[in-house]
PDB file of C-alpha atoms and ligand atoms in Angstrom:
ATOM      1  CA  UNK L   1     -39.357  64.984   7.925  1.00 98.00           C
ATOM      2  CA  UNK L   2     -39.700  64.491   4.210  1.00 98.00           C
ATOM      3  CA  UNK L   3     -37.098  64.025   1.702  1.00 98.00           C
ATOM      4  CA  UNK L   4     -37.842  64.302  -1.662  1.00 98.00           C
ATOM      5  CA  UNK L   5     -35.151  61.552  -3.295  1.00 98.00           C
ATOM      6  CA  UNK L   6     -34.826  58.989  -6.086  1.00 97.00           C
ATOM      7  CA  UNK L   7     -34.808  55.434  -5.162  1.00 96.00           C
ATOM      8  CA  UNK L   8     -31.827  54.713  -7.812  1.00 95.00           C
ATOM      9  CA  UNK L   9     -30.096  57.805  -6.767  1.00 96.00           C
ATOM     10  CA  UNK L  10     -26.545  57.649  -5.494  1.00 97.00           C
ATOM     11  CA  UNK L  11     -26.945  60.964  -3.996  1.00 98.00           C
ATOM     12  CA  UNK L  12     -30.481  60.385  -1.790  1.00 98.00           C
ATOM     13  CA  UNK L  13     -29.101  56.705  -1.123  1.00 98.00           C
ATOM     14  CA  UNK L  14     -26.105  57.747   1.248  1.00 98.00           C
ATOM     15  CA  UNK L  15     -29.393  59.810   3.425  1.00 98.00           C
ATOM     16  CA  UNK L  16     -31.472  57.291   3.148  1.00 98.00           C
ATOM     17  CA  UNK L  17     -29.052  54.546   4.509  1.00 98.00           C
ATOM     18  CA  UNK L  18     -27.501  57.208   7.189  1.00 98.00           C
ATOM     19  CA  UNK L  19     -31.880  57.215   8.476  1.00 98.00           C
ATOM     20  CA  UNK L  20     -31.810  53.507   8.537  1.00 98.00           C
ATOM     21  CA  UNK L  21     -28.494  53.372  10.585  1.00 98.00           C
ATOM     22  CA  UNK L  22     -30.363  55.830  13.053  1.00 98.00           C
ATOM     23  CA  UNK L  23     -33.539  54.252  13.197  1.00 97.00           C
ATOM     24  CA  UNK L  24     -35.172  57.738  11.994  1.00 97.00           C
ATOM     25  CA  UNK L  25     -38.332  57.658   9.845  1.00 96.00           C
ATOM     26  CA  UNK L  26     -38.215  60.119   7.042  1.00 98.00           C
ATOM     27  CA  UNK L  27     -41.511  60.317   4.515  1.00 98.00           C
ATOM     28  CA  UNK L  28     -39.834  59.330   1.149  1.00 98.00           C
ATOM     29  CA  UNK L  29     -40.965  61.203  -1.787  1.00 98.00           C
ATOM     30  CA  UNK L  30     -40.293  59.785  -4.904  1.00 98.00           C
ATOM     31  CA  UNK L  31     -39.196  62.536  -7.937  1.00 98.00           C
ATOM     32  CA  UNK L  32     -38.810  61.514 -11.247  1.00 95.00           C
ATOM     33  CA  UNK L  33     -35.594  62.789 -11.754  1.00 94.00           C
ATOM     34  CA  UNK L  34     -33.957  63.165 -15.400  1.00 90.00           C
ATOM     35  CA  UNK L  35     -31.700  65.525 -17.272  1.00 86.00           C
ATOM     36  CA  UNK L  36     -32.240  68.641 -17.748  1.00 86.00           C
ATOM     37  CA  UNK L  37     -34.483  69.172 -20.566  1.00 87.00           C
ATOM     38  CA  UNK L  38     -36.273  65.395 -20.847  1.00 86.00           C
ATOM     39  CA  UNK L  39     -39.249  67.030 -18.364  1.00 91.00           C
ATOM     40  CA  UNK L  40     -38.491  65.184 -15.236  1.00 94.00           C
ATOM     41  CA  UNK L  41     -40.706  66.251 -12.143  1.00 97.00           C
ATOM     42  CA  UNK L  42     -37.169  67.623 -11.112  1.00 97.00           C
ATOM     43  CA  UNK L  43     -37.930  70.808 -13.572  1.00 97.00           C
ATOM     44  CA  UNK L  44     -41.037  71.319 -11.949  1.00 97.00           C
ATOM     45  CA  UNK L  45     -41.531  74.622 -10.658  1.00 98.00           C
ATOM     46  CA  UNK L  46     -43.022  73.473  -7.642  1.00 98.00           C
ATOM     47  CA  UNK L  47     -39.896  71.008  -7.410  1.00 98.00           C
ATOM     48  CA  UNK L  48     -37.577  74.087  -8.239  1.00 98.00           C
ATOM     49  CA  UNK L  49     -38.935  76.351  -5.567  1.00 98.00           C
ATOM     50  CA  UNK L  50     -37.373  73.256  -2.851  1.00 98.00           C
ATOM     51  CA  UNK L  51     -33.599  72.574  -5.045  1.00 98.00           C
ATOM     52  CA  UNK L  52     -33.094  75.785  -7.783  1.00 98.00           C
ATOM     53  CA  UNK L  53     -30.691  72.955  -8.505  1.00 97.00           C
ATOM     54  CA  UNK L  54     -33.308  70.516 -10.078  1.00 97.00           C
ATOM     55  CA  UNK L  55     -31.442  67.714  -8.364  1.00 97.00           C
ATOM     56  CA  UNK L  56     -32.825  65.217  -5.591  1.00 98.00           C
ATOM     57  CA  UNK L  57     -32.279  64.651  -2.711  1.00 98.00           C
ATOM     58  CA  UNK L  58     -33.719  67.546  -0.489  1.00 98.00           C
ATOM     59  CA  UNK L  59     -34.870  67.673   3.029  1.00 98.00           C
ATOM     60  CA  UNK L  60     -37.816  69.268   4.241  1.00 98.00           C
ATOM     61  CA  UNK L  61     -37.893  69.865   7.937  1.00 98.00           C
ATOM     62  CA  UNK L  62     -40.266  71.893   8.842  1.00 98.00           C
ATOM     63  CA  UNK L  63     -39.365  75.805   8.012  1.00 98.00           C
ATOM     64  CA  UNK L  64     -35.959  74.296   6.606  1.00 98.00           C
ATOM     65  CA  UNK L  65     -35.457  73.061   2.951  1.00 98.00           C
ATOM     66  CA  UNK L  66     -32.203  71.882   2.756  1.00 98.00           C
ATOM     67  CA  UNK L  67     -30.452  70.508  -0.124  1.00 98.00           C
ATOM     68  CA  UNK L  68     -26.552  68.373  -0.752  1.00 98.00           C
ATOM     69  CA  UNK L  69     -27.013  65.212   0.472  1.00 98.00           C
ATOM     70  CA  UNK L  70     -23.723  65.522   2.831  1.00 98.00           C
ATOM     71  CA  UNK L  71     -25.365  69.286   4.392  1.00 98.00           C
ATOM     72  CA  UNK L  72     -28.223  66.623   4.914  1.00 98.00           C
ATOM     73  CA  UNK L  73     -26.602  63.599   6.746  1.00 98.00           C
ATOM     74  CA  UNK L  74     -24.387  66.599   8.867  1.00 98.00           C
ATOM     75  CA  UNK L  75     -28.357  67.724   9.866  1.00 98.00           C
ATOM     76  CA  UNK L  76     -29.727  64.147  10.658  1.00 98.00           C
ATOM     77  CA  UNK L  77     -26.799  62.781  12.663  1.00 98.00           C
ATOM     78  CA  UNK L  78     -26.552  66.566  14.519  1.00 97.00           C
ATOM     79  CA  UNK L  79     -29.985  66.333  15.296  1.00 96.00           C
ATOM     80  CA  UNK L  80     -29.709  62.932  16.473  1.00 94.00           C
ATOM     81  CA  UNK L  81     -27.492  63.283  19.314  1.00 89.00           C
ATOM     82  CA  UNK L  82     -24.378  61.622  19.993  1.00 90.00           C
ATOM     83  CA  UNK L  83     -23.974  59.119  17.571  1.00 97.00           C
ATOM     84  CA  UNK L  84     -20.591  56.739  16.640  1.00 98.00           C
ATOM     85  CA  UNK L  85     -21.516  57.677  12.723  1.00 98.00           C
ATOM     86  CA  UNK L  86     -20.184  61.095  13.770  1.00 98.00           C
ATOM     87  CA  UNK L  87     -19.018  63.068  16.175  1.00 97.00           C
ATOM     88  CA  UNK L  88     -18.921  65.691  18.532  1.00 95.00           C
ATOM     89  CA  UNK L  89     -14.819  65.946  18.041  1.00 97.00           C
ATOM     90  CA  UNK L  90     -13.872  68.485  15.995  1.00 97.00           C
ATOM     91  CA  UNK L  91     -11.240  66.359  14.726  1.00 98.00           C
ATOM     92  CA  UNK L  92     -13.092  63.517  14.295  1.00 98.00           C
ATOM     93  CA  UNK L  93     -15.761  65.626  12.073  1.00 98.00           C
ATOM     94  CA  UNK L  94     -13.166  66.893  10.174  1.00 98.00           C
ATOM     95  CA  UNK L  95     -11.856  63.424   9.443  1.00 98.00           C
ATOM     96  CA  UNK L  96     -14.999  62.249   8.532  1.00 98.00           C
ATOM     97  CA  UNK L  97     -16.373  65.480   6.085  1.00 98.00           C
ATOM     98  CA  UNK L  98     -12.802  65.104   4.724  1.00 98.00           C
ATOM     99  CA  UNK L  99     -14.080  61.989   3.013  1.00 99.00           C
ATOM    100  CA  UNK L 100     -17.776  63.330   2.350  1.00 98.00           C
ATOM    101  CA  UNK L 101     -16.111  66.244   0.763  1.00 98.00           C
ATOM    102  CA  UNK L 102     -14.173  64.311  -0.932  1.00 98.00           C
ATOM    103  CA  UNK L 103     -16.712  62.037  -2.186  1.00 99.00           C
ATOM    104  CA  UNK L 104     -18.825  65.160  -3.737  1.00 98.00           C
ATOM    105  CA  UNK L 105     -15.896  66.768  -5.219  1.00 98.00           C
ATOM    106  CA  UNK L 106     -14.014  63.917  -6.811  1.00 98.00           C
ATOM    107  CA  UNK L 107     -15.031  59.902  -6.804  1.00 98.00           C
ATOM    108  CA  UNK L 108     -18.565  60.939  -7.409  1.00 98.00           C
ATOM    109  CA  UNK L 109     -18.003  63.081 -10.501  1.00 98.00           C
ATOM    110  CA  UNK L 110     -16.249  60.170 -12.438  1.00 98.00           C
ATOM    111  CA  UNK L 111     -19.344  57.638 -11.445  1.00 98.00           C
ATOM    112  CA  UNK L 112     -21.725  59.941 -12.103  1.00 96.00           C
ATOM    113  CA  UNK L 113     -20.277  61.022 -15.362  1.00 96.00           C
ATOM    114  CA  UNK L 114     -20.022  56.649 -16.303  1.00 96.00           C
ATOM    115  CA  UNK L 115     -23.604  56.424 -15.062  1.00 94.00           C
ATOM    116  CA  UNK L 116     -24.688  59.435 -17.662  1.00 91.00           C
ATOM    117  CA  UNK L 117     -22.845  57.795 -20.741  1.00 93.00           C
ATOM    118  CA  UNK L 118     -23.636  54.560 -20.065  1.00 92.00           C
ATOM    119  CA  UNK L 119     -27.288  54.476 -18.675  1.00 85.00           C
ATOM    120  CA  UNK L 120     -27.764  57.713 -20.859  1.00 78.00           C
ATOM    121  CA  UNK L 121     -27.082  55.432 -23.716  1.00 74.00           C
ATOM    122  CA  UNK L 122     -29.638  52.497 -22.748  1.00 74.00           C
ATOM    123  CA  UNK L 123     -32.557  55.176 -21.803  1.00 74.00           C
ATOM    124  CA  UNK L 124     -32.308  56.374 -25.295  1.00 73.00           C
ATOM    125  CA  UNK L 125     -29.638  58.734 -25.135  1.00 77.00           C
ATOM    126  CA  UNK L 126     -26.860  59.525 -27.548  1.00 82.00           C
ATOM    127  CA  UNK L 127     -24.193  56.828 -27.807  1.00 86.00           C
ATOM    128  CA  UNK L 128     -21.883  56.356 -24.859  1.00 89.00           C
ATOM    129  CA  UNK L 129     -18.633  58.749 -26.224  1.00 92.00           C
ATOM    130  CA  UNK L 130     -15.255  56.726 -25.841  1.00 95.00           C
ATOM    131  CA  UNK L 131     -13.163  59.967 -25.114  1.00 96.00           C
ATOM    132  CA  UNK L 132     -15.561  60.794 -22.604  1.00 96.00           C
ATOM    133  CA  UNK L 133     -15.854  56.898 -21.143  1.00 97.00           C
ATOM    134  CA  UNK L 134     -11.902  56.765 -21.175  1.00 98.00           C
ATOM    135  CA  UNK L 135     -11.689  60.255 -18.976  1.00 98.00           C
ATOM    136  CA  UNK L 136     -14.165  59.011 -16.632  1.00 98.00           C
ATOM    137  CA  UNK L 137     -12.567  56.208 -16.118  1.00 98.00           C
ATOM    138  CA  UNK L 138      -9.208  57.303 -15.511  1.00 98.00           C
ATOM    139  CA  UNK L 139     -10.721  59.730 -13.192  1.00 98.00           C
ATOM    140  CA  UNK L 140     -12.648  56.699 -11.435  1.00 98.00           C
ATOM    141  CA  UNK L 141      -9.191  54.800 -11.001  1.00 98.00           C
ATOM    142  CA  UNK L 142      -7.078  57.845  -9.561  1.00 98.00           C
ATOM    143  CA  UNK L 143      -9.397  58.224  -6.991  1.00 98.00           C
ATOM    144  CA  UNK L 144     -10.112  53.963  -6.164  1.00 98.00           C
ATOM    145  CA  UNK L 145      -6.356  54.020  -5.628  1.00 98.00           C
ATOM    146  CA  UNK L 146      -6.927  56.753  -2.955  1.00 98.00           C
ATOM    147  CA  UNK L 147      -9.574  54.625  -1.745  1.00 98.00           C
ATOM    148  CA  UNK L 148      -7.480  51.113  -1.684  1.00 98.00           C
ATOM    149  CA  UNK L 149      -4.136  53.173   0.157  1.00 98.00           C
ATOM    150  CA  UNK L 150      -7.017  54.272   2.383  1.00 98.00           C
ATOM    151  CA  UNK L 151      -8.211  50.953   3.461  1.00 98.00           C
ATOM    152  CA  UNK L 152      -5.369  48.629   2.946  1.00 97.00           C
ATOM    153  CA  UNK L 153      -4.914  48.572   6.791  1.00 96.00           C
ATOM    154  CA  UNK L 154      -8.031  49.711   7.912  1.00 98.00           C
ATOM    155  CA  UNK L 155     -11.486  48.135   7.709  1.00 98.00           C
ATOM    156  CA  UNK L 156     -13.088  52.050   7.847  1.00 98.00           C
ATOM    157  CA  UNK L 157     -12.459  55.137   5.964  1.00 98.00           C
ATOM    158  CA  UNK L 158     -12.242  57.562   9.264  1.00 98.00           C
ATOM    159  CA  UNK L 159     -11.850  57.101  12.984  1.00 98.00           C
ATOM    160  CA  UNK L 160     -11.550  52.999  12.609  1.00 98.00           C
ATOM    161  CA  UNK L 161     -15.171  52.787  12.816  1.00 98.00           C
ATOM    162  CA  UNK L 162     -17.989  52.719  10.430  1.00 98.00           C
ATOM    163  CA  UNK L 163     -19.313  56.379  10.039  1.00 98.00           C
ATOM    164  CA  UNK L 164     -21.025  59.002   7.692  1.00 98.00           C
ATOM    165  CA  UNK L 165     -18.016  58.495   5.919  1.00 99.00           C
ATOM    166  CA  UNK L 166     -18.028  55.213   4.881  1.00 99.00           C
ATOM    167  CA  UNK L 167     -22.127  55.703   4.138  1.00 99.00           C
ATOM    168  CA  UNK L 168     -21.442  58.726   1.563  1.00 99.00           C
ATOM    169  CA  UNK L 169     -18.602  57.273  -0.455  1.00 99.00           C
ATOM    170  CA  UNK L 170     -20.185  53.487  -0.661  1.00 98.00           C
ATOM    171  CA  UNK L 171     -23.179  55.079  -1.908  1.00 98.00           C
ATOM    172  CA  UNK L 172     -21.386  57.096  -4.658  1.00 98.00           C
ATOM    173  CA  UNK L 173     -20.815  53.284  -6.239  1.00 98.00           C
ATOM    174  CA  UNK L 174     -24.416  51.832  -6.015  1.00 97.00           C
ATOM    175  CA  UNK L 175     -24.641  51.753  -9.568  1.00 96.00           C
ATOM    176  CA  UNK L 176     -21.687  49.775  -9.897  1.00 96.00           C
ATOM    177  CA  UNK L 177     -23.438  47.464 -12.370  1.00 94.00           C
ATOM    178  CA  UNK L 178     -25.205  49.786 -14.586  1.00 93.00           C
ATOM    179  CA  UNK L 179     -22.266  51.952 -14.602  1.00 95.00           C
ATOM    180  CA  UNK L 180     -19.987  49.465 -14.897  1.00 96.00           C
ATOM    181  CA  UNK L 181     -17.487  51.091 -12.497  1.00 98.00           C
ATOM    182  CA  UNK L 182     -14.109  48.744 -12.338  1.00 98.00           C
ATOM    183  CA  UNK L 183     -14.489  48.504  -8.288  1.00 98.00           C
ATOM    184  CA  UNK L 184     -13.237  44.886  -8.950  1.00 98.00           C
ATOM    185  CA  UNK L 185      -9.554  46.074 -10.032  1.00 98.00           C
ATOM    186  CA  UNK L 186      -9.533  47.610  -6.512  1.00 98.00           C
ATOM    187  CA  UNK L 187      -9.672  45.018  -3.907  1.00 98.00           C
ATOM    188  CA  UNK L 188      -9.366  46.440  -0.953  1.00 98.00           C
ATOM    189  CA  UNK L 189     -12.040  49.120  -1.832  1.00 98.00           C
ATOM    190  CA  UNK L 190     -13.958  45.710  -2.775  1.00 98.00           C
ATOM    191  CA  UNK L 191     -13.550  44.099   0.136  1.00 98.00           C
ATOM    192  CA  UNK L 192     -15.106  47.141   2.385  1.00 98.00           C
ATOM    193  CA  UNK L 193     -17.633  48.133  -0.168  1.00 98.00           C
ATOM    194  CA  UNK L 194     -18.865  44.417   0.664  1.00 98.00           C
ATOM    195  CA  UNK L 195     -18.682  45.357   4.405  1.00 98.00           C
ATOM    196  CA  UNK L 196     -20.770  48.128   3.579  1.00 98.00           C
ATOM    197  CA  UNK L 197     -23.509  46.093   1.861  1.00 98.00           C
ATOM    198  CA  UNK L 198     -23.870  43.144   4.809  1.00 98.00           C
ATOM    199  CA  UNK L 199     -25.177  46.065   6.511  1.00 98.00           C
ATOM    200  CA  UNK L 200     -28.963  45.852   7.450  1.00 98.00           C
ATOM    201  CA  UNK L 201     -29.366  49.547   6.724  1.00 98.00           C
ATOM    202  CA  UNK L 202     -27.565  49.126   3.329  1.00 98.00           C
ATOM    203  CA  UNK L 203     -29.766  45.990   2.393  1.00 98.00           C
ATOM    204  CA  UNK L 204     -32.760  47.140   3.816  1.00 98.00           C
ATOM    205  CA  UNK L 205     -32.557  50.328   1.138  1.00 98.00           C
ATOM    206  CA  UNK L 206     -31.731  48.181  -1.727  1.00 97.00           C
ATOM    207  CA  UNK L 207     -33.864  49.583  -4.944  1.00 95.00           C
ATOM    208  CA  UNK L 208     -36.488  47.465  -6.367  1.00 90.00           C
ATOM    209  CA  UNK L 209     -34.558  45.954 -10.119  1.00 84.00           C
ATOM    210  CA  UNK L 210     -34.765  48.959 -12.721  1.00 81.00           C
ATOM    211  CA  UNK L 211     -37.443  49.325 -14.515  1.00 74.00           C
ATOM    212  CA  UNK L 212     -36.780  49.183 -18.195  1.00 70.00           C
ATOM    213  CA  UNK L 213     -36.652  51.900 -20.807  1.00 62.00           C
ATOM    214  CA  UNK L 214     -40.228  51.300 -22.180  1.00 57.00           C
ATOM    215  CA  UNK L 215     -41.856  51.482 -19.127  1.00 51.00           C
TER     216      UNK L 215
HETATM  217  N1  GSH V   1     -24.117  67.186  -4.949  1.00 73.30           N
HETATM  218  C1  GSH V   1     -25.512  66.802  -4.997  1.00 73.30           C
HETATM  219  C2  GSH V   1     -25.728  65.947  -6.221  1.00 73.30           C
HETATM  220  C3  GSH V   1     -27.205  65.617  -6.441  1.00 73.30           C
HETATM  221  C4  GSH V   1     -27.457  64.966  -7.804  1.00 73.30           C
HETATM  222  O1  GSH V   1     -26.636  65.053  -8.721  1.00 73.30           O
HETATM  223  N2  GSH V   1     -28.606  64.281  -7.921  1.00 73.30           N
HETATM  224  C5  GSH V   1     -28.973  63.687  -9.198  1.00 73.30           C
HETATM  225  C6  GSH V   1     -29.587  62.323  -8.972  1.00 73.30           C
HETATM  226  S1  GSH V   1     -28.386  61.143  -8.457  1.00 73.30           S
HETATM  227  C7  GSH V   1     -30.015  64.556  -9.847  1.00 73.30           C
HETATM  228  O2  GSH V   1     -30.982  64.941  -9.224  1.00 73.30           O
HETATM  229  N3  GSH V   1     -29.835  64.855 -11.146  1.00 73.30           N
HETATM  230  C8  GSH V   1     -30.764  65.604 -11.946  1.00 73.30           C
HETATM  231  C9  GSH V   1     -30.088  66.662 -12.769  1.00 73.30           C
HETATM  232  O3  GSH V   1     -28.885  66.849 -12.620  1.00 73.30           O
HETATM  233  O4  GSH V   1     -30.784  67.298 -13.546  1.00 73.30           O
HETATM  234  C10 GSH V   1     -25.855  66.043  -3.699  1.00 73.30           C
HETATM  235  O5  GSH V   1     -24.961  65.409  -3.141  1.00 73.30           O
HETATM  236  O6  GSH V   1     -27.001  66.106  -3.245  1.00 73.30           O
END
């Protein structure tokens, strides 16, 4: 299987970790991903033809293309078998895609949209905007409050185990740095975010450091 993903990507991170915790080998293919319009290999044609959405990541599995990075882990830990990350309970599942939805819909918009300004800004971008920073923000706090009440008496977001779940929403705060996400005025989502991280499959997919704007 190939998957065609950015190494500094929040979105192919949470597939790429969920592989590790499975022990499955996927080809990595790295796309130089940018916004639309600053000719990233994303805009490609031959790119577009795999994700109309010129976004990474994407799976190629033979005759399937498959693109969302969720729609992906659902695929890999499916096709795995029975697997503690997820489940064959249809409860369970729900639990756990309650989060992943979750994490597309809501927390990942606000770090997404801090990433933009703020890395935006150092890649040459326009100036971070401070009514745009502030709305982010406020967005990123509503929903790390959800997260804390979460896991104020529980180590794990679903099931009281560590699942896809806990994989897609850690992964939505990789950048924490660059983005400068306040995960610190959150502690219990601090405290399992660190869980997360001792993980070999989390450390073992750490990105190489940035490379800098002029490179
Ligand atoms: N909901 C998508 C989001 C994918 C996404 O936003 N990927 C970013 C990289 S982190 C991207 O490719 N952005 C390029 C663009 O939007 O033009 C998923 O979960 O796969």
């Amino acid at each position: 299987m190939k998957l065609y993903q950015n190494p500094y990507s929040q979105h192919s991170r949470r597939v790429v970790v969920l592989a590790a915790e499975l022990g499955l080998e996927l080809e990595l293919i790295n796309v130089d991903v940018r916004p639309k319009g600053w000719g990233g290999e994303n805009e490609r044609p031959e790119f577009l033809a795999k994700n109309p959405n010129a976004k990474v990541p994407v799976l190629v599995d033979g005759e399937l293309t498959l693109w969302e990075s969720n729609a992906i882990m659902w695929y890999l830990a499916e096709g795995h078998g029975d697997t503690p990350l997820w489940s064959s309970d249809r409860r369970e599942r729900a639990e756990i895609g309650k989060w992943q939805l979750w994490q597309a819909a809501q927390l990942s918009v606000a770090a997404d949209g801090l990433l933009s300004e703020r890395f935006g800004a150092i890649m040459g971008g326009p100036p971070a905007d401070a009514e745009r920073v502030g709305r982010y923000e406020a967005a990123f706090h509503r929903w790390a409050d959800v997260l804390d009440g979460a896991l104020e008496s529980h180590d794990w977001l679903a099931c009281d185990r560590f699942t896809c779940a806990d994989i897609a929403v850690a992964a939505a705060l990789m950048q924490q740095q660059l983005a400068q996400l306040p995960v610190e005025q959150h502690p219990a989502t601090q405290a399992w975010l660190a869980r997360v991280q001792q993980r070999d499959s989390w450390r073992s997919t750490e990105p190489p450091p940035m490379p800098s704007p002029s490179s």
